[in-house]
């Protein structure tokens, strides 16, 4: 970070907010470590504090100690309109970040969130393998307004829309997404905004798989 502007921490180490500039653009990073009891109340209180701290592009991550819905809206009066990045780019997949020995089950309780207006910059989100810790890492890649790839920019190929398998996969992904998220807790605006990333991510993965199936020709 080229210039740190401000930070806010919790005495118990439950959250850290960091605000600064990268290439003269403001970013706010927030990491949360939620206790294993009263998770919803703790998350609401933390997001309430974060709403008044945030400036610029907001990226939130951490161990929430509870599985959540793909869309996370705070009910504090000023909604941060956070979207679960992994679910947005993997609408029909199942992966886990933690194994609970107590409950003897796998869970996805580690998250990365972006605000819905930042979803268009999201390229990918991946869950890594837990090697030394009992939690798997979650990573994301996103576009920067200052740094644009000079040699490659993804564009929708018209041929994808003519492919029957592609249309079926996109339809399945959208059906799963809307089934999971069409609830009274989520506004129609938030759901519709987030579904754009679902379509984009699905098409990018299908295009990549299709490209790998085409044998290369040496000239």
Short mmCIF file of C-alpha atoms in Angstrom, two decimals:
data_model
loop_
_atom_site.label_atom_id
_atom_site.label_comp_id
_atom_site.label_asym_id
_atom_site.label_seq_id
_atom_site.Cartn_x
_atom_site.Cartn_y
_atom_site.Cartn_z
CA UNK A 1 0.00 0.00 0.00
CA UNK A 2 1.61 3.24 -1.13
CA UNK A 3 0.07 5.38 1.61
CA UNK A 4 -1.76 4.26 4.74
CA UNK A 5 -4.48 6.72 5.75
CA UNK A 6 -6.12 5.14 8.78
CA UNK A 7 -6.67 1.92 10.70
CA UNK A 8 -9.09 0.58 13.28
CA UNK A 9 -8.68 -2.52 15.42
CA UNK A 10 -10.59 -4.49 18.01
CA UNK A 11 -8.86 -5.02 21.40
CA UNK A 12 -9.76 -8.72 21.28
CA UNK A 13 -8.34 -9.08 17.77
CA UNK A 14 -11.73 -9.70 16.18
CA UNK A 15 -11.27 -7.26 13.31
CA UNK A 16 -8.76 -5.01 11.58
CA UNK A 17 -9.76 -2.21 9.21
CA UNK A 18 -7.05 -0.63 7.07
CA UNK A 19 -7.56 2.31 4.73
CA UNK A 20 -5.05 3.69 2.26
CA UNK A 21 -4.13 4.47 -1.32
CA UNK A 22 -2.75 2.25 -4.07
CA UNK A 23 -1.69 4.24 -7.13
CA UNK A 24 -3.69 7.20 -5.81
CA UNK A 25 -6.90 5.19 -5.54
CA UNK A 26 -8.51 4.68 -2.12
CA UNK A 27 -8.98 1.14 -0.82
CA UNK A 28 -10.40 -0.20 2.44
CA UNK A 29 -9.41 -3.69 3.60
CA UNK A 30 -11.23 -5.38 6.46
CA UNK A 31 -10.41 -8.73 8.03
CA UNK A 32 -12.77 -10.40 10.51
CA UNK A 33 -12.33 -13.24 12.98
CA UNK A 34 -15.80 -14.01 14.30
CA UNK A 35 -16.29 -15.94 17.58
CA UNK A 36 -18.01 -19.32 17.42
CA UNK A 37 -21.09 -18.03 19.25
CA UNK A 38 -23.56 -15.23 18.39
CA UNK A 39 -21.95 -14.92 14.96
CA UNK A 40 -24.81 -12.98 13.34
CA UNK A 41 -24.84 -10.33 16.08
CA UNK A 42 -21.06 -9.95 15.95
CA UNK A 43 -21.06 -9.60 12.17
CA UNK A 44 -23.81 -6.96 12.25
CA UNK A 45 -21.96 -4.91 14.87
CA UNK A 46 -18.67 -5.14 12.98
CA UNK A 47 -20.25 -4.15 9.65
CA UNK A 48 -21.94 -1.21 11.35
CA UNK A 49 -18.52 0.08 12.44
CA UNK A 50 -17.05 -0.68 9.03
CA UNK A 51 -19.75 1.30 7.20
CA UNK A 52 -18.56 4.59 8.71
CA UNK A 53 -14.87 3.73 8.16
CA UNK A 54 -15.03 2.67 4.52
CA UNK A 55 -13.72 4.80 1.67
CA UNK A 56 -13.07 3.75 -1.91
CA UNK A 57 -13.01 0.12 -2.99
CA UNK A 58 -13.90 -2.19 -0.09
CA UNK A 59 -12.55 -5.74 0.23
CA UNK A 60 -13.69 -7.79 3.23
CA UNK A 61 -12.38 -11.20 4.23
CA UNK A 62 -12.00 -13.50 7.16
CA UNK A 63 -13.11 -16.49 9.20
CA UNK A 64 -16.80 -15.94 9.97
CA UNK A 65 -17.23 -19.24 11.84
CA UNK A 66 -20.58 -19.82 10.15
CA UNK A 67 -21.76 -20.66 6.60
CA UNK A 68 -23.55 -17.71 5.01
CA UNK A 69 -25.83 -17.01 2.09
CA UNK A 70 -24.03 -15.74 -1.05
CA UNK A 71 -25.37 -12.22 -0.51
CA UNK A 72 -24.67 -10.46 2.76
CA UNK A 73 -26.63 -7.31 3.59
CA UNK A 74 -26.21 -5.52 6.87
CA UNK A 75 -29.41 -4.26 8.46
CA UNK A 76 -27.77 -1.25 10.08
CA UNK A 77 -29.52 1.40 7.99
CA UNK A 78 -26.48 1.81 5.73
CA UNK A 79 -26.11 -1.45 3.84
CA UNK A 80 -22.64 -2.33 2.60
CA UNK A 81 -24.27 -4.66 0.03
CA UNK A 82 -21.52 -7.24 0.26
CA UNK A 83 -21.44 -10.17 -2.15
CA UNK A 84 -19.74 -13.52 -1.51
CA UNK A 85 -17.07 -13.56 -4.25
CA UNK A 86 -16.52 -17.31 -4.39
CA UNK A 87 -20.22 -18.10 -4.69
CA UNK A 88 -20.65 -15.36 -7.29
CA UNK A 89 -18.04 -17.03 -9.50
CA UNK A 90 -18.91 -20.64 -8.58
CA UNK A 91 -22.72 -20.62 -8.46
CA UNK A 92 -23.24 -24.39 -8.59
CA UNK A 93 -19.97 -25.71 -7.08
CA UNK A 94 -19.27 -27.15 -3.65
CA UNK A 95 -15.93 -26.58 -1.96
CA UNK A 96 -14.97 -26.16 1.67
CA UNK A 97 -12.40 -24.18 3.61
CA UNK A 98 -12.49 -25.98 6.97
CA UNK A 99 -13.09 -29.38 8.53
CA UNK A 100 -14.82 -29.28 11.90
CA UNK A 101 -13.57 -32.15 14.03
CA UNK A 102 -16.22 -31.32 16.63
CA UNK A 103 -19.13 -31.60 14.20
CA UNK A 104 -17.34 -34.05 11.86
CA UNK A 105 -18.21 -32.11 8.72
CA UNK A 106 -16.68 -29.88 6.09
CA UNK A 107 -17.77 -26.23 5.98
CA UNK A 108 -17.12 -23.10 3.95
CA UNK A 109 -16.69 -20.47 6.64
CA UNK A 110 -13.82 -18.39 5.20
CA UNK A 111 -14.93 -15.64 2.84
CA UNK A 112 -13.99 -12.75 0.60
CA UNK A 113 -16.58 -10.07 -0.14
CA UNK A 114 -16.88 -7.18 -2.56
CA UNK A 115 -19.59 -4.56 -2.76
CA UNK A 116 -22.05 -5.24 -5.55
CA UNK A 117 -20.94 -2.18 -7.54
CA UNK A 118 -17.40 -3.63 -7.64
CA UNK A 119 -18.44 -7.02 -9.03
CA UNK A 120 -17.71 -6.03 -12.61
CA UNK A 121 -14.00 -5.87 -11.66
CA UNK A 122 -13.98 -9.40 -10.20
CA UNK A 123 -12.03 -11.84 -12.38
CA UNK A 124 -11.89 -15.00 -10.29
CA UNK A 125 -12.07 -16.44 -6.78
CA UNK A 126 -10.43 -19.69 -5.69
CA UNK A 127 -10.23 -21.86 -2.57
CA UNK A 128 -6.79 -23.33 -2.00
CA UNK A 129 -5.62 -26.43 -0.16
CA UNK A 130 -5.16 -26.33 3.61
CA UNK A 131 -1.55 -27.45 4.08
CA UNK A 132 -0.27 -26.25 7.45
CA UNK A 133 -3.40 -24.68 8.94
CA UNK A 134 -6.90 -26.12 9.41
CA UNK A 135 -8.36 -23.50 7.04
CA UNK A 136 -7.91 -23.35 3.28
CA UNK A 137 -6.88 -19.99 1.77
CA UNK A 138 -9.37 -18.01 -0.31
CA UNK A 139 -7.97 -15.74 -3.03
CA UNK A 140 -9.45 -13.39 -5.58
CA UNK A 141 -8.22 -11.57 -8.67
CA UNK A 142 -9.77 -8.32 -9.79
CA UNK A 143 -9.17 -5.60 -12.34
CA UNK A 144 -7.53 -2.34 -11.35
CA UNK A 145 -8.66 0.95 -12.92
CA UNK A 146 -4.98 1.96 -13.13
CA UNK A 147 -3.51 -1.30 -14.42
CA UNK A 148 -5.10 -2.90 -17.45
CA UNK A 149 -3.62 -5.97 -19.14
CA UNK A 150 -1.86 -4.86 -22.31
CA UNK A 151 -1.90 -8.20 -24.08
CA UNK A 152 -5.18 -9.83 -23.05
CA UNK A 153 -8.69 -8.66 -22.29
CA UNK A 154 -11.54 -11.12 -22.03
CA UNK A 155 -14.40 -10.57 -24.44
CA UNK A 156 -17.47 -12.67 -24.97
CA UNK A 157 -17.13 -14.91 -28.02
CA UNK A 158 -20.28 -15.03 -30.12
CA UNK A 159 -19.64 -18.72 -30.77
CA UNK A 160 -20.22 -19.47 -27.08
CA UNK A 161 -23.82 -18.29 -27.33
CA UNK A 162 -24.37 -20.63 -30.30
CA UNK A 163 -23.08 -23.64 -28.35
CA UNK A 164 -25.88 -25.77 -26.84
CA UNK A 165 -23.74 -27.02 -23.94
CA UNK A 166 -22.78 -23.46 -23.02
CA UNK A 167 -26.39 -22.30 -22.99
CA UNK A 168 -27.40 -25.25 -20.82
CA UNK A 169 -24.56 -24.64 -18.33
CA UNK A 170 -25.38 -20.93 -18.04
CA UNK A 171 -29.07 -21.74 -17.57
CA UNK A 172 -28.24 -24.26 -14.82
CA UNK A 173 -25.93 -21.78 -13.06
CA UNK A 174 -28.55 -19.03 -13.11
CA UNK A 175 -31.31 -21.38 -11.93
CA UNK A 176 -29.17 -22.48 -8.99
CA UNK A 177 -28.19 -18.89 -8.20
CA UNK A 178 -31.75 -17.54 -8.15
CA UNK A 179 -33.03 -20.56 -6.19
CA UNK A 180 -30.43 -19.88 -3.50
CA UNK A 181 -30.84 -16.13 -3.33
CA UNK A 182 -34.46 -15.22 -4.05
CA UNK A 183 -35.46 -14.65 -0.43
CA UNK A 184 -37.03 -11.83 1.54
CA UNK A 185 -33.63 -10.95 3.01
CA UNK A 186 -32.20 -9.93 -0.37
CA UNK A 187 -33.41 -7.00 -2.41
CA UNK A 188 -34.19 -7.51 -6.09
CA UNK A 189 -31.60 -4.87 -7.02
CA UNK A 190 -28.82 -6.69 -5.16
CA UNK A 191 -29.77 -10.08 -6.61
CA UNK A 192 -29.92 -8.80 -10.19
CA UNK A 193 -26.65 -6.88 -9.88
CA UNK A 194 -24.82 -9.92 -8.52
CA UNK A 195 -26.13 -12.25 -11.23
CA UNK A 196 -24.04 -10.40 -13.84
CA UNK A 197 -20.91 -11.79 -12.22
CA UNK A 198 -22.45 -15.28 -12.29
CA UNK A 199 -22.94 -15.08 -16.05
CA UNK A 200 -19.48 -13.61 -16.66
CA UNK A 201 -17.69 -16.15 -14.47
CA UNK A 202 -19.56 -19.10 -15.98
CA UNK A 203 -18.82 -18.00 -19.54
CA UNK A 204 -15.14 -17.42 -18.76
CA UNK A 205 -14.75 -20.93 -17.32
CA UNK A 206 -16.58 -22.53 -20.23
CA UNK A 207 -14.50 -20.58 -22.75
CA UNK A 208 -11.30 -21.71 -21.01
CA UNK A 209 -12.38 -25.38 -21.01
CA UNK A 210 -13.41 -25.18 -24.65
CA UNK A 211 -10.05 -23.67 -25.60
CA UNK A 212 -8.16 -26.48 -23.83
CA UNK A 213 -10.09 -29.09 -25.82
CA UNK A 214 -8.91 -27.58 -29.13
CA UNK A 215 -5.52 -29.14 -30.07
CA UNK A 216 -2.79 -26.66 -30.88
CA UNK A 217 -1.18 -26.71 -34.33
CA UNK A 218 2.51 -26.03 -34.86
CA UNK A 219 3.33 -24.04 -37.99
#
